[in-house]
Amino acid sequence: DNAVKATTSPVQTITIANTGNATLTVTGITLEGVNNDQFELSGLPSGFPEIPLSIAANSASTFGITFGPASVG
């Protein structure tokens, strides 16, 4: 069988850094564009976005994203 199967990518890390001197409040993260439904976020805090993500001054928060193609191509 020489069929090529679409597989989910390894997790890529995304970092949001707050280089300011006050708390940064993130109230949403949106995936936009063609086939955005083939991407999945992981590692966000429980309750997000209903409970905003607060990043302290001079700190950062990381989470992951994976790509799961619906078809080969």
PDB file of N, CA and C in Angstrom:
ATOM      1  N   ASP A   1       0.847  -1.181   0.000  1.00  0.00           N
ATOM      2  CA  ASP A   1       0.000   0.000   0.000  1.00  0.00           C
ATOM      3  C   ASP A   1       0.887   1.238   0.000  1.00  0.00           C
ATOM      4  N   ASN A   2       0.821   2.023  -1.048  1.00  0.00           N
ATOM      5  CA  ASN A   2       1.633   3.227  -1.172  1.00  0.00           C
ATOM      6  C   ASN A   2       0.867   4.498  -0.832  1.00  0.00           C
ATOM      7  N   ALA A   3      -0.255   4.366  -0.153  1.00  0.00           N
ATOM      8  CA  ALA A   3      -1.062   5.539   0.189  1.00  0.00           C
ATOM      9  C   ALA A   3      -0.326   6.429   1.185  1.00  0.00           C
ATOM     10  N   VAL A   4      -0.437   7.725   0.971  1.00  0.00           N
ATOM     11  CA  VAL A   4       0.132   8.702   1.893  1.00  0.00           C
ATOM     12  C   VAL A   4      -0.977   9.153   2.828  1.00  0.00           C
ATOM     13  N   LYS A   5      -0.710   9.116   4.110  1.00  0.00           N
ATOM     14  CA  LYS A   5      -1.719   9.484   5.092  1.00  0.00           C
ATOM     15  C   LYS A   5      -1.375  10.835   5.709  1.00  0.00           C
ATOM     16  N   ALA A   6      -2.417  11.635   5.933  1.00  0.00           N
ATOM     17  CA  ALA A   6      -2.235  12.917   6.609  1.00  0.00           C
ATOM     18  C   ALA A   6      -2.074  12.650   8.100  1.00  0.00           C
ATOM     19  N   THR A   7      -1.060  13.215   8.704  1.00  0.00           N
ATOM     20  CA  THR A   7      -0.822  13.020  10.136  1.00  0.00           C
ATOM     21  C   THR A   7      -0.709  14.373  10.829  1.00  0.00           C
ATOM     22  N   THR A   8      -0.964  14.369  12.114  1.00  0.00           N
ATOM     23  CA  THR A   8      -0.882  15.584  12.908  1.00  0.00           C
ATOM     24  C   THR A   8       0.580  15.947  13.164  1.00  0.00           C
ATOM     25  N   SER A   9       0.871  17.227  13.057  1.00  0.00           N
ATOM     26  CA  SER A   9       2.249  17.703  13.253  1.00  0.00           C
ATOM     27  C   SER A   9       2.652  17.604  14.716  1.00  0.00           C
ATOM     28  N   PRO A  10       3.955  17.648  14.982  1.00  0.00           N
ATOM     29  CA  PRO A  10       4.403  17.771  16.375  1.00  0.00           C
ATOM     30  C   PRO A  10       3.940  19.127  16.929  1.00  0.00           C
ATOM     31  N   VAL A  11       3.850  19.229  18.226  1.00  0.00           N
ATOM     32  CA  VAL A  11       3.437  20.477  18.866  1.00  0.00           C
ATOM     33  C   VAL A  11       4.513  21.540  18.649  1.00  0.00           C
ATOM     34  N   GLN A  12       4.081  22.704  18.223  1.00  0.00           N
ATOM     35  CA  GLN A  12       4.960  23.869  18.106  1.00  0.00           C
ATOM     36  C   GLN A  12       4.628  24.807  19.266  1.00  0.00           C
ATOM     37  N   THR A  13       5.628  25.399  19.873  1.00  0.00           N
ATOM     38  CA  THR A  13       5.424  26.268  21.029  1.00  0.00           C
ATOM     39  C   THR A  13       5.248  27.717  20.590  1.00  0.00           C
ATOM     40  N   ILE A  14       4.241  28.358  21.173  1.00  0.00           N
ATOM     41  CA  ILE A  14       3.996  29.786  20.966  1.00  0.00           C
ATOM     42  C   ILE A  14       4.194  30.473  22.310  1.00  0.00           C
ATOM     43  N   THR A  15       4.910  31.578  22.301  1.00  0.00           N
ATOM     44  CA  THR A  15       5.161  32.332  23.527  1.00  0.00           C
ATOM     45  C   THR A  15       4.603  33.739  23.386  1.00  0.00           C
ATOM     46  N   ILE A  16       3.848  34.169  24.388  1.00  0.00           N
ATOM     47  CA  ILE A  16       3.403  35.555  24.482  1.00  0.00           C
ATOM     48  C   ILE A  16       4.198  36.163  25.634  1.00  0.00           C
ATOM     49  N   ALA A  17       5.025  37.143  25.321  1.00  0.00           N
ATOM     50  CA  ALA A  17       5.871  37.771  26.325  1.00  0.00           C
ATOM     51  C   ALA A  17       5.344  39.158  26.672  1.00  0.00           C
ATOM     52  N   ASN A  18       5.366  39.476  27.938  1.00  0.00           N
ATOM     53  CA  ASN A  18       4.986  40.795  28.422  1.00  0.00           C
ATOM     54  C   ASN A  18       6.260  41.513  28.849  1.00  0.00           C
ATOM     55  N   THR A  19       6.728  42.421  28.006  1.00  0.00           N
ATOM     56  CA  THR A  19       7.951  43.160  28.307  1.00  0.00           C
ATOM     57  C   THR A  19       7.645  44.498  28.982  1.00  0.00           C
ATOM     58  N   GLY A  20       6.375  44.721  29.278  1.00  0.00           N
ATOM     59  CA  GLY A  20       5.966  45.964  29.925  1.00  0.00           C
ATOM     60  C   GLY A  20       6.152  45.920  31.428  1.00  0.00           C
ATOM     61  N   ASN A  21       5.650  46.969  32.083  1.00  0.00           N
ATOM     62  CA  ASN A  21       5.804  47.049  33.541  1.00  0.00           C
ATOM     63  C   ASN A  21       4.479  46.889  34.282  1.00  0.00           C
ATOM     64  N   ALA A  22       3.459  46.396  33.577  1.00  0.00           N
ATOM     65  CA  ALA A  22       2.156  46.128  34.191  1.00  0.00           C
ATOM     66  C   ALA A  22       1.643  44.789  33.672  1.00  0.00           C
ATOM     67  N   THR A  23       0.680  44.223  34.363  1.00  0.00           N
ATOM     68  CA  THR A  23       0.112  42.935  33.958  1.00  0.00           C
ATOM     69  C   THR A  23      -0.564  43.054  32.596  1.00  0.00           C
ATOM     70  N   LEU A  24      -0.315  42.076  31.737  1.00  0.00           N
ATOM     71  CA  LEU A  24      -0.947  41.984  30.425  1.00  0.00           C
ATOM     72  C   LEU A  24      -2.104  41.004  30.534  1.00  0.00           C
ATOM     73  N   THR A  25      -3.297  41.414  30.092  1.00  0.00           N
ATOM     74  CA  THR A  25      -4.469  40.547  30.126  1.00  0.00           C
ATOM     75  C   THR A  25      -4.832  40.133  28.709  1.00  0.00           C
ATOM     76  N   VAL A  26      -4.820  38.833  28.450  1.00  0.00           N
ATOM     77  CA  VAL A  26      -5.176  38.283  27.140  1.00  0.00           C
ATOM     78  C   VAL A  26      -6.590  37.730  27.257  1.00  0.00           C
ATOM     79  N   THR A  27      -7.501  38.280  26.460  1.00  0.00           N
ATOM     80  CA  THR A  27      -8.909  37.871  26.547  1.00  0.00           C
ATOM     81  C   THR A  27      -9.338  36.952  25.415  1.00  0.00           C
ATOM     82  N   GLY A  28      -8.450  36.697  24.471  1.00  0.00           N
ATOM     83  CA  GLY A  28      -8.800  35.783  23.394  1.00  0.00           C
ATOM     84  C   GLY A  28      -7.641  35.546  22.452  1.00  0.00           C
ATOM     85  N   ILE A  29      -7.660  34.394  21.822  1.00  0.00           N
ATOM     86  CA  ILE A  29      -6.693  34.038  20.787  1.00  0.00           C
ATOM     87  C   ILE A  29      -7.510  33.454  19.645  1.00  0.00           C
ATOM     88  N   THR A  30      -7.324  33.992  18.451  1.00  0.00           N
ATOM     89  CA  THR A  30      -8.122  33.571  17.308  1.00  0.00           C
ATOM     90  C   THR A  30      -7.232  32.989  16.223  1.00  0.00           C
ATOM     91  N   LEU A  31      -7.629  31.842  15.709  1.00  0.00           N
ATOM     92  CA  LEU A  31      -6.959  31.247  14.560  1.00  0.00           C
ATOM     93  C   LEU A  31      -7.782  31.632  13.326  1.00  0.00           C
ATOM     94  N   GLU A  32      -7.168  32.357  12.409  1.00  0.00           N
ATOM     95  CA  GLU A  32      -7.875  32.817  11.224  1.00  0.00           C
ATOM     96  C   GLU A  32      -7.200  32.297   9.968  1.00  0.00           C
ATOM     97  N   GLY A  33      -7.919  32.354   8.865  1.00  0.00           N
ATOM     98  CA  GLY A  33      -7.359  31.976   7.585  1.00  0.00           C
ATOM     99  C   GLY A  33      -7.999  30.710   7.046  1.00  0.00           C
ATOM    100  N   VAL A  34      -7.536  30.319   5.879  1.00  0.00           N
ATOM    101  CA  VAL A  34      -8.050  29.128   5.214  1.00  0.00           C
ATOM    102  C   VAL A  34      -7.703  27.897   6.042  1.00  0.00           C
ATOM    103  N   ASN A  35      -8.670  27.016   6.217  1.00  0.00           N
ATOM    104  CA  ASN A  35      -8.483  25.748   6.932  1.00  0.00           C
ATOM    105  C   ASN A  35      -8.052  25.927   8.387  1.00  0.00           C
ATOM    106  N   ASN A  36      -8.465  27.022   9.012  1.00  0.00           N
ATOM    107  CA  ASN A  36      -8.081  27.256  10.409  1.00  0.00           C
ATOM    108  C   ASN A  36      -8.615  26.173  11.341  1.00  0.00           C
ATOM    109  N   ASP A  37      -9.614  25.430  10.896  1.00  0.00           N
ATOM    110  CA  ASP A  37     -10.162  24.350  11.717  1.00  0.00           C
ATOM    111  C   ASP A  37      -9.223  23.144  11.788  1.00  0.00           C
ATOM    112  N   GLN A  38      -8.135  23.171  11.028  1.00  0.00           N
ATOM    113  CA  GLN A  38      -7.169  22.075  11.051  1.00  0.00           C
ATOM    114  C   GLN A  38      -6.030  22.329  12.041  1.00  0.00           C
ATOM    115  N   PHE A  39      -6.111  23.437  12.765  1.00  0.00           N
ATOM    116  CA  PHE A  39      -5.128  23.781  13.790  1.00  0.00           C
ATOM    117  C   PHE A  39      -5.779  23.665  15.156  1.00  0.00           C
ATOM    118  N   GLU A  40      -5.007  23.230  16.144  1.00  0.00           N
ATOM    119  CA  GLU A  40      -5.548  23.084  17.502  1.00  0.00           C
ATOM    120  C   GLU A  40      -4.558  23.640  18.514  1.00  0.00           C
ATOM    121  N   LEU A  41      -5.096  24.474  19.424  1.00  0.00           N
ATOM    122  CA  LEU A  41      -4.285  25.027  20.509  1.00  0.00           C
ATOM    123  C   LEU A  41      -4.307  24.069  21.687  1.00  0.00           C
ATOM    124  N   SER A  42      -3.219  24.014  22.430  1.00  0.00           N
ATOM    125  CA  SER A  42      -3.152  23.168  23.623  1.00  0.00           C
ATOM    126  C   SER A  42      -2.338  23.883  24.698  1.00  0.00           C
ATOM    127  N   GLY A  43      -2.567  23.488  25.931  1.00  0.00           N
ATOM    128  CA  GLY A  43      -1.780  24.024  27.030  1.00  0.00           C
ATOM    129  C   GLY A  43      -2.220  25.377  27.538  1.00  0.00           C
ATOM    130  N   LEU A  44      -3.400  25.847  27.096  1.00  0.00           N
ATOM    131  CA  LEU A  44      -3.917  27.109  27.629  1.00  0.00           C
ATOM    132  C   LEU A  44      -4.500  26.869  29.013  1.00  0.00           C
ATOM    133  N   PRO A  45      -4.530  27.898  29.846  1.00  0.00           N
ATOM    134  CA  PRO A  45      -5.058  27.726  31.207  1.00  0.00           C
ATOM    135  C   PRO A  45      -6.509  27.252  31.210  1.00  0.00           C
ATOM    136  N   SER A  46      -6.868  26.482  32.201  1.00  0.00           N
ATOM    137  CA  SER A  46      -8.238  26.008  32.352  1.00  0.00           C
ATOM    138  C   SER A  46      -9.183  27.197  32.426  1.00  0.00           C
ATOM    139  N   GLY A  47     -10.271  27.139  31.677  1.00  0.00           N
ATOM    140  CA  GLY A  47     -11.270  28.199  31.694  1.00  0.00           C
ATOM    141  C   GLY A  47     -11.048  29.299  30.684  1.00  0.00           C
ATOM    142  N   PHE A  48      -9.905  29.299  29.994  1.00  0.00           N
ATOM    143  CA  PHE A  48      -9.643  30.324  28.991  1.00  0.00           C
ATOM    144  C   PHE A  48     -10.544  30.089  27.794  1.00  0.00           C
ATOM    145  N   PRO A  49     -11.181  31.069  27.183  1.00  0.00           N
ATOM    146  CA  PRO A  49     -11.037  32.504  27.375  1.00  0.00           C
ATOM    147  C   PRO A  49     -12.048  33.124  28.354  1.00  0.00           C
ATOM    148  N   GLU A  50     -12.961  32.312  28.914  1.00  0.00           N
ATOM    149  CA  GLU A  50     -13.914  32.876  29.867  1.00  0.00           C
ATOM    150  C   GLU A  50     -13.194  33.516  31.045  1.00  0.00           C
ATOM    151  N   ILE A  51     -12.096  32.906  31.455  1.00  0.00           N
ATOM    152  CA  ILE A  51     -11.239  33.478  32.490  1.00  0.00           C
ATOM    153  C   ILE A  51      -9.990  33.970  31.759  1.00  0.00           C
ATOM    154  N   PRO A  52      -9.791  35.289  31.656  1.00  0.00           N
ATOM    155  CA  PRO A  52      -8.655  35.816  30.886  1.00  0.00           C
ATOM    156  C   PRO A  52      -7.310  35.312  31.402  1.00  0.00           C
ATOM    157  N   LEU A  53      -6.347  35.288  30.510  1.00  0.00           N
ATOM    158  CA  LEU A  53      -4.980  34.910  30.832  1.00  0.00           C
ATOM    159  C   LEU A  53      -4.231  36.163  31.273  1.00  0.00           C
ATOM    160  N   SER A  54      -3.702  36.174  32.476  1.00  0.00           N
ATOM    161  CA  SER A  54      -2.925  37.309  32.988  1.00  0.00           C
ATOM    162  C   SER A  54      -1.452  36.956  32.963  1.00  0.00           C
ATOM    163  N   ILE A  55      -0.662  37.824  32.334  1.00  0.00           N
ATOM    164  CA  ILE A  55       0.783  37.621  32.263  1.00  0.00           C
ATOM    165  C   ILE A  55       1.434  38.783  32.998  1.00  0.00           C
ATOM    166  N   ALA A  56       2.147  38.470  34.062  1.00  0.00           N
ATOM    167  CA  ALA A  56       2.792  39.496  34.889  1.00  0.00           C
ATOM    168  C   ALA A  56       3.844  40.259  34.087  1.00  0.00           C
ATOM    169  N   ALA A  57       4.165  41.452  34.559  1.00  0.00           N
ATOM    170  CA  ALA A  57       5.210  42.261  33.933  1.00  0.00           C
ATOM    171  C   ALA A  57       6.510  41.472  33.848  1.00  0.00           C
ATOM    172  N   ASN A  58       7.215  41.622  32.733  1.00  0.00           N
ATOM    173  CA  ASN A  58       8.495  40.947  32.495  1.00  0.00           C
ATOM    174  C   ASN A  58       8.396  39.436  32.647  1.00  0.00           C
ATOM    175  N   SER A  59       7.286  38.883  32.196  1.00  0.00           N
ATOM    176  CA  SER A  59       7.055  37.447  32.269  1.00  0.00           C
ATOM    177  C   SER A  59       6.512  36.982  30.918  1.00  0.00           C
ATOM    178  N   ALA A  60       6.237  35.690  30.817  1.00  0.00           N
ATOM    179  CA  ALA A  60       5.730  35.142  29.559  1.00  0.00           C
ATOM    180  C   ALA A  60       4.835  33.946  29.834  1.00  0.00           C
ATOM    181  N   SER A  61       4.037  33.610  28.846  1.00  0.00           N
ATOM    182  CA  SER A  61       3.189  32.425  28.909  1.00  0.00           C
ATOM    183  C   SER A  61       3.362  31.660  27.598  1.00  0.00           C
ATOM    184  N   THR A  62       3.430  30.347  27.688  1.00  0.00           N
ATOM    185  CA  THR A  62       3.585  29.532  26.488  1.00  0.00           C
ATOM    186  C   THR A  62       2.421  28.564  26.355  1.00  0.00           C
ATOM    187  N   PHE A  63       2.123  28.203  25.130  1.00  0.00           N
ATOM    188  CA  PHE A  63       1.136  27.178  24.832  1.00  0.00           C
ATOM    189  C   PHE A  63       1.532  26.539  23.517  1.00  0.00           C
ATOM    190  N   GLY A  64       0.792  25.544  23.098  1.00  0.00           N
ATOM    191  CA  GLY A  64       1.161  24.807  21.901  1.00  0.00           C
ATOM    192  C   GLY A  64       0.121  24.911  20.801  1.00  0.00           C
ATOM    193  N   ILE A  65       0.568  24.599  19.593  1.00  0.00           N
ATOM    194  CA  ILE A  65      -0.335  24.506  18.449  1.00  0.00           C
ATOM    195  C   ILE A  65       0.093  23.324  17.595  1.00  0.00           C
ATOM    196  N   THR A  66      -0.893  22.594  17.098  1.00  0.00           N
ATOM    197  CA  THR A  66      -0.619  21.484  16.184  1.00  0.00           C
ATOM    198  C   THR A  66      -1.455  21.666  14.932  1.00  0.00           C
ATOM    199  N   PHE A  67      -0.995  21.062  13.851  1.00  0.00           N
ATOM    200  CA  PHE A  67      -1.697  21.088  12.580  1.00  0.00           C
ATOM    201  C   PHE A  67      -2.104  19.652  12.257  1.00  0.00           C
ATOM    202  N   GLY A  68      -3.405  19.447  12.068  1.00  0.00           N
ATOM    203  CA  GLY A  68      -3.939  18.142  11.713  1.00  0.00           C
ATOM    204  C   GLY A  68      -4.655  18.231  10.375  1.00  0.00           C
ATOM    205  N   PRO A  69      -3.946  18.017   9.284  1.00  0.00           N
ATOM    206  CA  PRO A  69      -4.566  18.174   7.972  1.00  0.00           C
ATOM    207  C   PRO A  69      -5.730  17.215   7.747  1.00  0.00           C
ATOM    208  N   ALA A  70      -6.752  17.730   7.096  1.00  0.00           N
ATOM    209  CA  ALA A  70      -7.928  16.914   6.799  1.00  0.00           C
ATOM    210  C   ALA A  70      -7.672  16.015   5.584  1.00  0.00           C
ATOM    211  N   SER A  71      -6.673  16.375   4.777  1.00  0.00           N
ATOM    212  CA  SER A  71      -6.353  15.583   3.594  1.00  0.00           C
ATOM    213  C   SER A  71      -4.879  15.760   3.247  1.00  0.00           C
ATOM    214  N   VAL A  72      -4.397  14.902   2.398  1.00  0.00           N
ATOM    215  CA  VAL A  72      -3.008  14.995   1.919  1.00  0.00           C
ATOM    216  C   VAL A  72      -2.992  15.972   0.762  1.00  0.00           C
ATOM    217  N   GLY A  73      -1.960  16.808   0.711  1.00  0.00           N
ATOM    218  CA  GLY A  73      -1.887  17.706  -0.440  1.00  0.00           C
ATOM    219  C   GLY A  73      -0.985  18.861  -0.256  1.00  0.00           C
TER     220      GLY A  73
END
